[in-house]
């Protein structure tokens, strides 16, 4: 009997041992695969973090360089305004008011900033001139925060907007077509499929310029002959984008019509035609302003906001001017978020506007 039981149990023990060995090998393989997966993931995160840090540094350097003229101008004026003073008094505030107005911050916005500083001086009883830059920084940052909602990611498309339609408006010479080309490049770089529409049919040069940008970036450009109906171009552009399953549509519009009524009628017609295909289009009406024109940019914003519902701003050419204060004033005065700023001629130099980075660059190395 004992021999019989031994015969029955012996094969089973060998089988169990084999199963146990197989299970152990399987566990080791799974553990190894998990290790490899984690290693690859970790390596990827390190590499992406490195490139993100590198690109972030390049972006910040471009912003610092782009605002250099504005920073130098503003702070040299402030230094002169507080020369020989140890505390912030009425004379210092009067001088500061003049500095801000002449830096194209705008009269209304300047008065708001001065009122806030006056309230702070009254509250703290004594504020030294050494603290003035820090206080000014805080108040400008606060103003920008009231009127701007930072985008959560660079060149993202809002959920549920497919395709996301941007209608770009602005006077000729403000950098409108160039901004569209750079915007298309950034969206394409972010993995989006982009279609451009040349609805500025009043100028042959505008159509050709957009076509050149489309070829450079690798985006199709929907266009017709000069003098064609801009609304028809907009309709064809959105139809083509839908057929191609595009993510983003950017449509250029005429920047110079005979009067405000013509401008209003033309933009209204284009929007109505868009809505026939996408009921909530355009999702963004972006006004492009030339930051180097200072007070003229205010007048342009005034005219276009009367002609159509502007929902965002792109302020260009900040690198070639000392009038970067216009970003603060226009944002505050019109209560329209600044979405993009141009800080250089390079294709990468159109940046998503980040109020914190803007203020940091403006006041960099100027705080005591």
CSV table of N, CA, C and O in Angstrom, one decimal, residues 58-68 179 182 315-321 327 340-353 358 361:
chain,number,residue,atom,x,y,z
A,58,UNK,N,14.4,79.1,-23.3
A,58,UNK,CA,14.5,79.9,-24.6
A,58,UNK,C,13.4,80.9,-24.7
A,58,UNK,O,13.6,82.0,-25.1
A,59,UNK,N,12.2,80.4,-24.3
A,59,UNK,CA,11.0,81.3,-24.4
A,59,UNK,C,11.2,82.5,-23.5
A,59,UNK,O,10.9,83.6,-23.8
A,60,UNK,N,11.7,82.2,-22.2
A,60,UNK,CA,11.9,83.3,-21.3
A,60,UNK,C,12.9,84.3,-21.7
A,60,UNK,O,12.8,85.5,-21.6
A,61,UNK,N,14.0,83.7,-22.3
A,61,UNK,CA,15.1,84.6,-22.8
A,61,UNK,C,14.6,85.5,-23.9
A,61,UNK,O,14.9,86.7,-24.0
A,62,UNK,N,13.7,84.9,-24.8
A,62,UNK,CA,13.2,85.7,-25.9
A,62,UNK,C,12.3,86.8,-25.4
A,62,UNK,O,12.3,87.9,-25.9
A,63,UNK,N,11.5,86.5,-24.3
A,63,UNK,CA,10.6,87.5,-23.7
A,63,UNK,C,11.4,88.6,-23.0
A,63,UNK,O,11.2,89.8,-23.2
A,64,UNK,N,12.5,88.2,-22.3
A,64,UNK,CA,13.4,89.2,-21.7
A,64,UNK,C,14.0,90.1,-22.7
A,64,UNK,O,14.0,91.4,-22.5
A,65,UNK,N,14.5,89.5,-23.8
A,65,UNK,CA,15.1,90.3,-24.8
A,65,UNK,C,14.1,91.3,-25.5
A,65,UNK,O,14.4,92.4,-25.8
A,66,UNK,N,12.9,90.7,-25.7
A,66,UNK,CA,11.8,91.5,-26.4
A,66,UNK,C,11.3,92.7,-25.6
A,66,UNK,O,10.9,93.7,-26.2
A,67,UNK,N,11.4,92.6,-24.3
A,67,UNK,CA,10.9,93.7,-23.4
A,67,UNK,C,12.1,94.6,-22.9
A,67,UNK,O,11.8,95.5,-22.2
A,68,UNK,N,13.3,94.3,-23.4
A,68,UNK,CA,14.4,95.1,-22.9
A,68,UNK,C,14.3,96.6,-23.1
A,68,UNK,O,14.6,97.4,-22.2
A,179,UNK,N,1.3,87.2,-38.0
A,179,UNK,CA,0.8,86.5,-36.8
A,179,UNK,C,0.0,85.3,-37.1
A,179,UNK,O,0.2,84.2,-36.4
A,182,UNK,N,2.6,82.5,-37.9
A,182,UNK,CA,3.3,82.0,-36.7
A,182,UNK,C,2.3,81.2,-35.8
A,182,UNK,O,2.7,80.3,-35.2
A,315,UNK,N,-0.7,91.2,-29.4
A,315,UNK,CA,0.0,92.5,-29.5
A,315,UNK,C,1.4,92.1,-30.0
A,315,UNK,O,2.2,91.4,-29.4
A,316,UNK,N,1.8,92.7,-31.2
A,316,UNK,CA,3.0,92.3,-31.9
A,316,UNK,C,4.1,93.4,-31.8
A,316,UNK,O,3.8,94.5,-31.3
A,317,UNK,N,5.3,93.1,-32.3
A,317,UNK,CA,6.4,94.0,-32.4
A,317,UNK,C,6.8,94.6,-31.1
A,317,UNK,O,7.3,95.8,-31.2
A,318,UNK,N,6.7,93.9,-30.0
A,318,UNK,CA,7.1,94.5,-28.7
A,318,UNK,C,8.7,94.6,-28.6
A,318,UNK,O,9.2,95.3,-27.8
A,319,UNK,N,9.4,93.8,-29.5
A,319,UNK,CA,10.8,93.8,-29.4
A,319,UNK,C,11.5,95.0,-29.9
A,319,UNK,O,12.6,95.3,-29.6
A,320,UNK,N,10.8,95.7,-30.8
A,320,UNK,CA,11.4,96.9,-31.5
A,320,UNK,C,11.0,98.2,-30.9
A,320,UNK,O,11.1,99.2,-31.6
A,321,UNK,N,10.4,98.2,-29.7
A,321,UNK,CA,9.8,99.4,-29.2
A,321,UNK,C,10.1,99.5,-27.7
A,321,UNK,O,10.3,98.5,-27.0
A,327,UNK,N,0.6,97.0,-23.5
A,327,UNK,CA,0.0,95.8,-23.2
A,327,UNK,C,-0.9,95.9,-21.9
A,327,UNK,O,-2.0,95.4,-21.8
A,340,UNK,N,-1.8,86.5,-27.1
A,340,UNK,CA,-0.5,86.3,-27.6
A,340,UNK,C,0.3,87.6,-27.7
A,340,UNK,O,-0.3,88.7,-27.9
A,341,UNK,N,1.6,87.5,-27.6
A,341,UNK,CA,2.5,88.7,-27.8
A,341,UNK,C,3.6,88.3,-28.7
A,341,UNK,O,4.1,87.2,-28.7
A,342,UNK,N,4.0,89.2,-29.6
A,342,UNK,CA,5.1,89.0,-30.5
A,342,UNK,C,6.4,89.7,-29.9
A,342,UNK,O,6.4,90.9,-29.7
A,343,UNK,N,7.4,88.9,-29.7
A,343,UNK,CA,8.6,89.4,-29.0
A,343,UNK,C,9.9,89.3,-29.9
A,343,UNK,O,11.0,89.4,-29.4
A,344,UNK,N,9.7,89.1,-31.2
A,344,UNK,CA,10.8,89.0,-32.1
A,344,UNK,C,10.3,88.6,-33.5
A,344,UNK,O,9.1,88.3,-33.7
A,345,UNK,N,11.2,88.6,-34.5
A,345,UNK,CA,10.9,88.3,-35.8
A,345,UNK,C,10.8,86.8,-36.1
A,345,UNK,O,10.3,86.4,-37.2
A,346,UNK,N,11.5,86.0,-35.3
A,346,UNK,CA,11.5,84.6,-35.6
A,346,UNK,C,10.2,83.9,-35.5
A,346,UNK,O,9.2,84.4,-34.8
A,347,UNK,N,10.0,82.8,-36.2
A,347,UNK,CA,8.8,82.1,-36.2
A,347,UNK,C,8.3,81.5,-34.8
A,347,UNK,O,7.1,81.4,-34.6
A,348,UNK,N,9.3,81.4,-33.9
A,348,UNK,CA,9.0,80.9,-32.6
A,348,UNK,C,8.6,82.1,-31.6
A,348,UNK,O,8.3,81.8,-30.5
A,349,UNK,N,8.7,83.3,-32.1
A,349,UNK,CA,8.6,84.4,-31.2
A,349,UNK,C,7.2,85.0,-31.0
A,349,UNK,O,7.1,86.1,-30.4
A,350,UNK,N,6.2,84.2,-31.4
A,350,UNK,CA,4.9,84.5,-31.0
A,350,UNK,C,4.6,83.6,-29.8
A,350,UNK,O,4.6,82.4,-29.9
A,351,UNK,N,4.3,84.3,-28.6
A,351,UNK,CA,4.2,83.5,-27.4
A,351,UNK,C,2.8,83.7,-26.8
A,351,UNK,O,2.2,84.7,-26.9
A,352,UNK,N,2.4,82.6,-26.1
A,352,UNK,CA,1.2,82.7,-25.3
A,352,UNK,C,1.5,83.7,-24.2
A,352,UNK,O,2.5,83.6,-23.5
A,353,UNK,N,0.6,84.7,-24.0
A,353,UNK,CA,0.8,85.7,-23.0
A,353,UNK,C,0.6,85.1,-21.6
A,353,UNK,O,-0.5,84.6,-21.3
A,358,UNK,N,5.4,88.0,-18.0
A,358,UNK,CA,5.5,89.3,-18.5
A,358,UNK,C,6.0,90.3,-17.4
A,358,UNK,O,6.9,91.1,-17.7
A,361,UNK,N,9.6,89.6,-16.3
A,361,UNK,CA,10.6,90.1,-17.3
A,361,UNK,C,10.7,91.6,-17.3
A,361,UNK,O,11.8,92.2,-17.4
